CSV table of C-alpha atoms in Angstrom, one decimal:
chain,number,residue,atom,x,y,z
A,94,LEU,CA,126.4,30.9,113.0
A,95,HIS,CA,126.7,27.9,110.7
A,96,ARG,CA,124.6,25.8,113.1
A,97,VAL,CA,121.8,28.4,113.2
A,98,ASP,CA,121.6,28.5,109.4
A,99,ARG,CA,121.5,24.7,109.3
A,100,ARG,CA,118.6,24.6,111.8
A,101,GLN,CA,116.7,27.2,109.8
A,102,ARG,CA,117.2,25.2,106.6
A,103,GLN,CA,115.9,22.1,108.3
A,104,MET,CA,112.8,23.9,109.6
A,105,CYS,CA,112.1,25.3,106.1
A,106,ILE,CA,112.4,21.9,104.6
A,107,ARG,CA,110.0,20.4,107.2
A,108,ASP,CA,107.6,23.2,106.6
A,109,SER,CA,107.8,22.7,102.8
A,110,ILE,CA,107.2,19.0,103.1
A,111,SER,CA,104.2,19.6,105.4
A,112,SER,CA,102.8,22.1,103.0
A,113,VAL,CA,103.2,19.8,100.0
A,114,ALA,CA,101.6,16.9,101.9
A,115,SER,CA,98.7,19.1,103.0
A,116,SER,CA,98.2,20.3,99.4
A,117,PHE,CA,98.3,16.8,98.1
A,118,VAL,CA,95.6,15.7,100.7
A,119,LEU,CA,93.4,18.6,99.7
A,120,PHE,CA,93.9,18.0,96.0
A,121,ASN,CA,93.0,14.3,96.5
A,122,TYR,CA,90.0,15.2,98.6
A,123,TYR,CA,88.6,17.7,96.0
A,124,SER,CA,89.5,15.3,93.1
A,125,ASN,CA,87.5,12.6,94.8
A,126,ILE,CA,84.5,15.0,95.1
A,127,ARG,CA,84.7,15.9,91.4
A,128,VAL,CA,85.0,12.3,90.4
A,129,SER,CA,82.0,11.4,92.6
A,130,GLN,CA,80.0,14.3,91.1
A,131,ALA,CA,81.0,13.2,87.6
A,132,GLU,CA,80.1,9.6,88.3
A,133,GLY,CA,76.7,10.7,89.8
A,134,LYS,CA,75.9,12.8,86.8
A,135,LEU,CA,76.9,10.0,84.4
A,136,ALA,CA,74.7,7.6,86.3
A,137,ALA,CA,71.8,10.0,86.1
A,138,LEU,CA,72.3,10.4,82.3
A,139,ASN,CA,72.4,6.6,82.0
A,140,ARG,CA,69.1,6.4,83.9
A,141,VAL,CA,67.3,8.8,81.6
A,142,GLU,CA,68.7,7.1,78.5
A,143,SER,CA,67.8,3.6,79.8
A,144,ALA,CA,64.3,4.8,80.6
A,145,MET,CA,63.9,6.2,77.1
A,146,ASN,CA,64.9,2.8,75.7
A,147,LEU,CA,62.4,1.2,77.9
A,148,LEU,CA,59.6,3.4,76.5
A,149,LYS,CA,60.6,2.5,73.0
A,150,VAL,CA,59.2,-1.0,73.6
A,151,ALA,CA,56.2,0.1,75.6
A,152,SER,CA,52.8,0.9,74.3
A,153,GLU,CA,50.6,3.8,75.3
A,154,GLN,CA,48.2,1.0,76.4
A,155,ASP,CA,50.6,0.4,79.2
A,156,ASN,CA,49.6,3.8,80.5
A,157,ILE,CA,53.1,4.4,81.8
A,158,GLU,CA,53.3,7.4,84.1
A,159,ASN,CA,55.2,6.5,87.2
A,160,GLU,CA,58.4,6.8,89.2
A,161,THR,CA,60.7,3.8,89.7
A,162,GLN,CA,64.1,2.7,90.6
A,163,LEU,CA,65.5,1.4,87.3
A,164,PHE,CA,68.6,-0.3,88.7
A,165,ASP,CA,69.4,-2.1,91.9
A,166,GLY,CA,71.1,0.3,94.3
A,167,ASP,CA,69.6,3.4,92.8
A,168,THR,CA,69.1,6.1,95.4
A,169,GLU,CA,67.2,8.4,93.0
A,170,LEU,CA,63.9,7.7,91.3
A,171,THR,CA,63.3,8.0,87.6
A,172,GLN,CA,60.1,9.3,86.1
A,173,LEU,CA,58.8,7.7,82.9
A,174,GLN,CA,55.8,8.7,80.8
A,175,ILE,CA,54.5,7.7,77.4
A,176,GLN,CA,51.2,8.8,75.7
A,177,ALA,CA,49.8,9.2,72.3
A,178,TRP,CA,50.4,12.6,70.7
A,179,GLY,CA,48.5,12.9,67.4
A,180,ALA,CA,49.5,9.8,65.3
A,181,TYR,CA,52.7,9.4,67.2
A,182,HIS,CA,54.0,8.9,70.8
A,183,LEU,CA,55.3,11.4,73.3
A,184,ALA,CA,57.9,9.9,75.6
A,185,THR,CA,59.4,11.8,78.6
A,186,THR,CA,62.0,10.7,81.2
A,187,LYS,CA,63.3,12.6,84.2
A,188,THR,CA,65.7,12.0,87.1
A,189,ALA,CA,68.1,13.9,89.4
A,190,PHE,CA,71.4,13.8,91.1
A,191,ARG,CA,71.6,16.1,94.1
A,192,GLN,CA,70.5,19.5,92.8
A,193,ASN,CA,70.9,18.6,89.1
A,194,VAL,CA,67.9,17.5,87.1
A,195,PHE,CA,68.3,15.4,83.9
A,196,GLN,CA,65.4,15.0,81.5
A,197,GLN,CA,64.5,14.1,77.9
A,198,ALA,CA,61.5,14.3,75.7
A,199,THR,CA,60.9,12.8,72.3
A,200,LEU,CA,58.3,12.1,69.7
A,201,MET,CA,58.4,8.5,68.5
A,202,GLY,CA,56.9,6.5,65.6
A,203,PHE,CA,57.0,3.1,64.0
A,204,GLN,CA,58.9,2.1,60.9
A,205,ASN,CA,56.7,1.8,57.8
A,206,LEU,CA,55.5,-1.8,58.3
A,207,GLN,CA,53.3,-2.0,55.2
A,208,PRO,CA,54.7,-4.3,52.6
A,209,TYR,CA,52.6,-2.7,49.9
A,210,ALA,CA,52.1,0.6,48.1
A,211,LEU,CA,48.4,0.0,47.8
A,212,TYR,CA,45.8,-2.2,49.6
A,213,LEU,CA,42.3,-2.1,48.0
A,214,THR,CA,39.5,-4.1,49.5
A,215,ASP,CA,38.0,-6.8,47.3
A,216,HIS,CA,34.4,-6.0,46.5
A,217,ASN,CA,34.5,-8.2,43.3
A,218,GLN,CA,35.4,-5.2,41.2
A,219,PRO,CA,38.7,-4.4,39.5
A,220,LEU,CA,40.8,-1.3,39.9
A,221,SER,CA,40.6,0.8,36.7
A,222,ILE,CA,43.3,3.4,36.0
A,223,THR,CA,43.6,6.1,33.3
A,224,GLY,CA,45.5,9.1,32.3
A,225,ASN,CA,48.9,9.6,34.0
A,226,THR,CA,48.2,7.3,36.9
A,227,ARG,CA,51.4,5.6,38.3
A,228,LEU,CA,51.5,2.8,40.8
A,229,THR,CA,55.0,1.9,42.1
A,230,GLY,CA,55.4,-0.9,44.7
A,231,ASN,CA,53.6,-4.1,45.6
A,232,ALA,CA,49.8,-4.0,45.6
A,233,TRP,CA,47.1,-6.0,47.3
A,234,LEU,CA,44.3,-5.9,44.8
A,235,PRO,CA,40.9,-7.5,44.2
A,236,LYS,CA,40.8,-10.9,42.6
A,237,ARG,CA,39.6,-9.3,39.4
A,238,GLY,CA,42.8,-7.3,39.2
A,239,ILE,CA,43.7,-4.1,37.5
A,240,LYS,CA,42.8,-2.8,34.0
A,241,ARG,CA,43.0,0.2,31.7
A,242,ALA,CA,40.1,2.7,31.5
A,243,TYR,CA,39.0,5.3,29.0
A,244,ILE,CA,37.3,8.3,30.6
A,245,GLU,CA,36.6,11.9,29.6
A,246,GLY,CA,38.7,11.4,26.5
A,247,LYS,CA,41.7,10.0,28.4
A,248,SER,CA,43.2,6.6,28.2
A,249,PHE,CA,46.0,5.1,30.3
A,250,ALA,CA,49.3,6.8,29.2
A,251,GLY,CA,51.8,4.5,31.1
A,252,LYS,CA,53.6,1.4,30.1
A,253,ASN,CA,52.9,-0.9,33.1
A,254,LEU,CA,49.7,-0.9,35.0
A,255,LEU,CA,51.6,-1.8,38.1
A,256,ASN,CA,55.3,-1.5,38.8
A,257,GLY,CA,55.5,-4.1,41.5
A,258,LYS,CA,54.1,-7.5,42.5
A,259,ARG,CA,50.4,-8.1,42.8
A,260,GLU,CA,48.8,-10.0,45.7
A,261,GLU,CA,45.1,-10.7,46.3
A,262,SER,CA,43.4,-8.6,48.9
A,263,LYS,CA,40.6,-9.6,51.3
A,264,SER,CA,37.1,-8.3,51.8
A,265,ASN,CA,38.2,-6.2,54.7
A,266,ILE,CA,41.1,-3.7,55.0
A,267,PRO,CA,43.8,-4.1,57.6
A,268,PRO,CA,42.7,-2.5,60.9
A,269,LEU,CA,44.5,0.3,62.6
A,270,SER,CA,45.9,-0.4,66.1
A,271,SER,CA,43.2,-0.6,68.8
A,272,SER,CA,45.2,1.8,70.9
A,273,LEU,CA,45.0,4.5,68.1
A,274,THR,CA,41.3,4.1,67.7
A,275,SER,CA,40.8,4.3,71.4
A,276,TYR,CA,42.9,7.4,71.6
A,277,LEU,CA,40.9,9.1,68.9
A,278,SER,CA,37.6,8.2,70.6
A,279,ASN,CA,38.8,9.5,73.9
A,280,GLN,CA,40.0,12.8,72.5
A,281,LEU,CA,36.7,13.4,70.7
A,282,ARG,CA,34.6,12.9,73.8
A,283,GLN,CA,32.9,16.0,75.0
A,284,GLY,CA,34.9,17.9,77.6
A,285,ILE,CA,38.5,18.1,78.6
A,286,PRO,CA,40.8,15.3,77.4
A,287,GLU,CA,42.0,13.0,80.2
A,288,ILE,CA,45.7,13.7,79.6
A,289,VAL,CA,45.3,17.4,80.3
A,290,HIS,CA,46.6,18.8,83.6
A,291,LYS,CA,45.9,22.5,83.1
A,292,VAL,CA,43.0,24.2,81.3
A,293,ILE,CA,42.7,27.8,80.0
A,294,ASP,CA,39.3,29.0,78.8
A,295,TYR,CA,39.9,30.2,75.3
A,296,SER,CA,39.0,33.8,74.6
A,297,SER,CA,40.0,36.4,72.0
A,298,ASP,CA,42.2,38.2,74.6
A,299,ILE,CA,44.2,35.1,75.4
A,300,GLU,CA,48.0,35.6,75.3
A,301,GLU,CA,49.1,35.6,71.7
A,302,ASN,CA,52.3,33.5,72.2
A,303,LEU,CA,52.3,30.4,74.4
A,304,ILE,CA,55.1,27.9,74.8
A,305,GLN,CA,54.6,24.8,76.9
A,306,SER,CA,57.6,22.6,77.4
A,307,PHE,CA,57.1,18.9,76.7
A,308,GLN,CA,58.8,18.3,80.1
A,309,ASP,CA,55.8,20.1,81.8
A,310,SER,CA,52.2,18.9,82.1
A,311,THR,CA,49.8,19.2,79.2
A,312,LEU,CA,48.1,22.6,78.7
A,313,CYS,CA,44.7,22.8,77.1
A,314,LEU,CA,43.0,25.8,75.5
A,315,TYR,CA,39.3,25.0,75.6
A,316,SER,CA,36.1,26.5,74.3
A,317,VAL,CA,32.5,25.2,73.8
A,318,GLY,CA,32.2,27.6,70.8
A,319,LYS,CA,34.3,28.2,67.7
A,320,ILE,CA,38.0,28.9,68.0
A,321,ASP,CA,39.7,31.2,65.5
A,322,LEU,CA,43.5,30.9,65.6
A,323,LEU,CA,44.2,34.1,63.8
A,324,ALA,CA,47.7,35.3,64.9
A,325,GLY,CA,50.5,34.6,67.3
A,326,SER,CA,52.2,31.2,68.1
A,327,LEU,CA,51.5,28.1,70.0
A,328,LYS,CA,54.4,25.7,70.6
A,329,GLY,CA,54.9,22.5,72.6
A,330,ARG,CA,52.7,20.4,74.8
A,331,ILE,CA,49.5,22.2,74.0
A,332,ILE,CA,46.0,20.9,73.0
A,333,VAL,CA,43.5,23.3,71.5
A,334,LYS,CA,40.0,21.9,71.8
A,335,SER,CA,36.6,23.2,70.6
A,336,GLU,CA,33.3,21.5,70.9
A,337,SER,CA,32.3,23.2,67.6
A,338,GLU,CA,35.0,24.3,65.1
A,339,ILE,CA,38.6,25.4,64.8
A,340,ASN,CA,39.8,27.7,62.1
A,341,VAL,CA,43.6,28.2,61.5
A,342,SER,CA,44.8,31.3,59.7
A,343,ASN,CA,47.9,31.3,57.5
A,344,VAL,CA,49.8,33.6,59.8
A,345,MET,CA,49.3,31.5,62.9
A,346,VAL,CA,52.5,29.7,64.0
A,347,LEU,CA,51.9,26.1,65.3
A,348,GLU,CA,54.6,23.7,66.4
A,349,ASP,CA,53.8,20.2,67.6
A,350,VAL,CA,50.4,21.3,68.8
A,351,VAL,CA,47.2,19.1,68.8
A,352,LEU,CA,43.9,20.6,67.6
A,353,ILE,CA,40.7,18.8,68.4
A,354,ALA,CA,37.2,19.7,67.1
A,355,PRO,CA,34.3,18.3,65.1
A,356,LYS,CA,35.3,20.5,62.2
A,357,ILE,CA,38.8,21.9,61.4
A,358,THR,CA,39.8,24.2,58.6
A,359,VAL,CA,43.4,25.2,57.8
A,360,GLN,CA,43.6,28.2,55.5
A,361,SER,CA,45.6,28.4,52.4
A,362,ASN,CA,49.4,29.0,52.6
A,363,PHE,CA,49.6,27.9,56.3
A,364,LYS,CA,52.9,26.4,57.3
A,365,GLY,CA,53.5,24.5,60.5
A,366,THR,CA,53.8,21.2,62.4
A,367,VAL,CA,50.4,20.2,63.7
A,368,HIS,CA,48.1,17.3,64.6
A,369,LEU,CA,44.5,17.6,63.5
A,370,ILE,CA,41.8,15.4,65.1
A,371,ALA,CA,38.2,15.8,64.1
A,372,SER,CA,34.9,13.9,63.9
A,373,ASP,CA,33.0,15.5,61.0
A,374,SER,CA,35.4,17.2,58.6
A,375,ILE,CA,39.0,18.4,58.0
A,376,PHE,CA,39.9,20.7,55.1
A,377,VAL,CA,43.4,21.8,54.4
A,378,ASP,CA,43.3,24.6,51.8
A,379,ALA,CA,45.5,25.2,48.8
A,380,PHE,CA,49.3,25.7,49.1
A,381,ALA,CA,49.3,24.8,52.8
A,382,GLN,CA,52.3,22.8,54.2
A,383,LEU,CA,52.1,20.5,57.2
A,384,ASN,CA,55.7,19.6,58.1
A,385,TYR,CA,56.9,16.3,59.5
A,386,PRO,CA,55.8,14.9,61.9
A,387,SER,CA,52.2,16.1,61.4
A,388,SER,CA,49.0,14.1,61.3
A,389,VAL,CA,45.5,14.5,60.0
A,390,MET,CA,43.0,12.1,61.6
A,391,LEU,CA,39.3,11.9,61.5
A,392,ALA,CA,37.2,9.4,63.5
A,393,ALA,CA,33.9,9.4,61.6
A,394,LYS,CA,30.8,10.3,63.6
A,395,SER,CA,28.7,11.8,60.9
A,396,GLU,CA,27.1,10.4,57.7
A,397,GLN,CA,29.4,12.4,55.5
A,398,ALA,CA,32.8,12.4,57.2
A,399,TYR,CA,35.3,14.2,55.0
A,400,ILE,CA,39.0,14.9,54.8
A,401,GLY,CA,40.0,17.3,52.0
A,402,ILE,CA,43.6,18.0,51.0
A,403,ALA,CA,43.4,20.8,48.4
A,404,GLU,CA,45.5,21.6,45.4
A,405,GLN,CA,49.3,22.1,45.9
A,406,VAL,CA,49.1,21.1,49.6
A,407,GLN,CA,52.0,19.3,51.0
A,408,VAL,CA,51.5,17.0,54.0
A,409,TYR,CA,54.5,15.2,55.6
A,410,GLY,CA,52.9,12.6,58.0
A,411,GLU,CA,49.9,10.4,58.4
A,412,VAL,CA,46.4,11.0,57.0
A,413,ILE,CA,43.8,8.8,58.5
A,414,LEU,CA,40.0,8.5,58.0
A,415,GLN,CA,38.8,6.0,60.6
A,416,GLY,CA,35.4,4.6,61.1
A,417,GLU,CA,33.4,1.4,61.5
A,418,LEU,CA,34.5,-1.1,58.8
A,419,ASN,CA,31.8,-2.1,56.3
A,420,ALA,CA,29.7,0.8,57.5
A,421,GLY,CA,28.7,1.8,54.0
A,422,ASP,CA,29.2,5.1,52.2
A,423,LYS,CA,30.0,7.3,55.2
A,424,GLY,CA,33.5,8.8,54.4
A,425,LEU,CA,35.6,10.4,51.8
A,426,LEU,CA,39.3,11.2,51.8
A,427,GLN,CA,40.1,13.5,48.9
A,428,LEU,CA,43.6,14.3,47.6
A,429,MET,CA,43.2,17.0,44.9
A,430,GLU,CA,45.3,17.8,41.9
A,431,ASN,CA,49.0,18.4,42.6
A,432,SER,CA,48.7,17.6,46.3
A,433,LEU,CA,51.6,15.7,47.8
A,434,LEU,CA,51.5,13.5,50.8
A,435,THR,CA,54.6,11.8,52.2
A,436,GLY,CA,53.5,9.0,54.6
A,437,ASN,CA,50.6,6.7,54.9
A,438,VAL,CA,47.0,7.2,53.8
A,439,TYR,CA,44.2,5.2,55.4
A,440,SER,CA,40.5,5.3,54.7
A,441,PHE,CA,37.9,2.9,56.0
A,442,ASP,CA,35.7,4.1,53.1
A,443,LYS,CA,36.4,6.0,49.9
A,444,VAL,CA,39.6,7.7,48.5
A,445,GLU,CA,39.6,10.1,45.6
A,446,LEU,CA,43.2,10.3,44.4
A,447,LYS,CA,44.3,13.0,42.0
A,448,GLY,CA,47.5,13.9,43.7
A,449,LYS,CA,50.6,12.0,44.7
A,450,VAL,CA,51.3,9.8,47.7
A,451,ILE,CA,54.9,8.9,48.6
A,452,GLY,CA,54.2,6.0,50.8
A,453,SER,CA,51.2,3.7,51.0
A,454,VAL,CA,47.4,3.9,50.5
A,455,THR,CA,45.0,1.6,52.3
A,456,CYS,CA,41.3,2.0,51.5
A,457,ASP,CA,38.0,0.3,51.0
A,458,LYS,CA,37.4,1.7,47.6
A,459,PHE,CA,38.4,4.5,45.2
A,460,ILE,CA,36.0,7.0,43.6
A,461,LEU,CA,36.5,9.3,40.7
A,462,ARG,CA,34.2,12.3,40.1
A,463,THR,CA,34.1,14.1,36.8
A,464,SER,CA,31.9,16.8,35.4
A,465,SER,CA,29.7,14.2,33.8
A,466,SER,CA,29.7,11.2,36.1
A,467,ILE,CA,31.0,9.3,39.1
A,468,TYR,CA,33.1,6.2,38.7
A,469,GLU,CA,33.8,3.6,41.4
A,470,ASN,CA,37.3,2.0,41.9
A,471,HIS,CA,38.8,4.4,39.3
A,472,ILE,CA,41.9,6.5,39.5
A,473,MET,CA,42.7,9.3,37.0
A,474,ASP,CA,46.2,11.0,37.1
A,475,GLY,CA,46.9,9.9,40.6
A,476,GLU,CA,50.2,8.4,41.8
A,477,ILE,CA,51.3,6.1,44.6
A,478,ASN,CA,55.0,5.5,45.0
A,479,LEU,CA,56.3,3.4,48.0
A,480,VAL,CA,59.9,3.3,46.7
A,481,GLU,CA,60.4,7.0,47.2
A,482,LEU,CA,59.4,6.9,50.8
A,483,PRO,CA,62.5,7.6,53.0
A,484,VAL,CA,63.8,4.5,54.6
A,485,ASN,CA,63.9,6.3,58.0
A,486,TYR,CA,60.3,7.4,57.8
A,487,LEU,CA,58.4,6.7,61.1
A,488,GLY,CA,54.6,6.7,61.2
A,489,VAL,CA,51.5,5.2,62.9
A,490,GLU,CA,51.2,1.9,64.7
A,491,TRP,CA,49.3,-0.9,62.9
A,492,GLU,CA,47.4,-3.7,64.6
A,493,GLY,CA,49.7,-6.6,65.4
A,494,SER,CA,52.9,-4.6,65.1
A,495,LYS,CA,55.8,-6.4,66.7
A,496,LYS,CA,58.4,-3.6,66.2
A,497,SER,CA,59.5,-1.1,68.8
A,498,LYS,CA,59.2,2.6,68.3
A,499,GLU,CA,62.1,4.8,67.2
A,500,ILE,CA,62.8,8.5,67.8
A,501,ILE,CA,61.5,10.9,65.3
A,502,LYS,CA,62.8,14.0,67.0
A,503,TRP,CA,63.9,15.4,70.4
A,504,VAL,CA,61.5,18.1,71.7
A,505,ASN,CA,62.0,20.7,74.4
């Protein structure tokens, strides 16, 4: 009896050892699978992040839109794409590991590279300021400098004409980047923009709410006639283009969308993040708010190109009036009373400054219009303050820029 019990105990021990060994083998097998999966996913994440870093140093002139093996030994391809989106850059990356897809999309911009608060072209005429005008930051001014003026019963009320260093400007303003001017020209050509992959003919019965992921291809709502954006929402990788005019109501929701037309009007009290591109005129009515990163850009094709930023409007982003340098009186960029722009203002021609710019102004000349007269190279009650611009502000690329782009925000 005792011998039988001993044999049973030995068999049980052998079975137990066999079970433990089998369990250990299975555990080790599945652990290796999990480790392999984790390593594969980590490698995929590393690829999309490395691709995004590569796009930071690339220009949209490189026309990057391809698939490549980023590292030696990669078994999966990584998709990279960068293109202009308004005044900024849209960068997307995408890769996979087995059935898992890893992707990123960002809007990028450049650090504010301008060493000045104001650059005013030298036309052998001084800058004259009056009222509560304030200039804070270094300024590139005509050789004849800056002086006080007395206009409409107002004299200069400040202590210092310029709170910063003064340098002499040249007879031409610094140019925008050639890639930006080419982008504006291409977008304003008649027909569908080249970067568009899907087109919907715009009509009044179009779906009120559209969302297009930035990971998908570009969607364009197109019409030869006028487009009225009266209600609903458009978000993401969407371009709205009219060959005539676009009107945006104050109840319309726009997020990171590009609008293109000869004439664009944004109604009062509108709030959103939007990129406006026009060839004749852009008018943003009172109390509207364009959130960062927005952009307002006009490539002049008419004799009276005009950007108007009305009273109490707030714009967080770039405002650019681009045209042929030294083309004469062909453009006006107007910042009305109590308007606030945080970013860079650029005009190849005239600027009328009655609001405040937190950032820089680059222009050919100033103009001041009163009830009784028009004054050239005069500012009354306007303000430019570069010091208040956030140090992490990212904006447009300037010609000759050597710095890489940085991420403004991640987009879906």
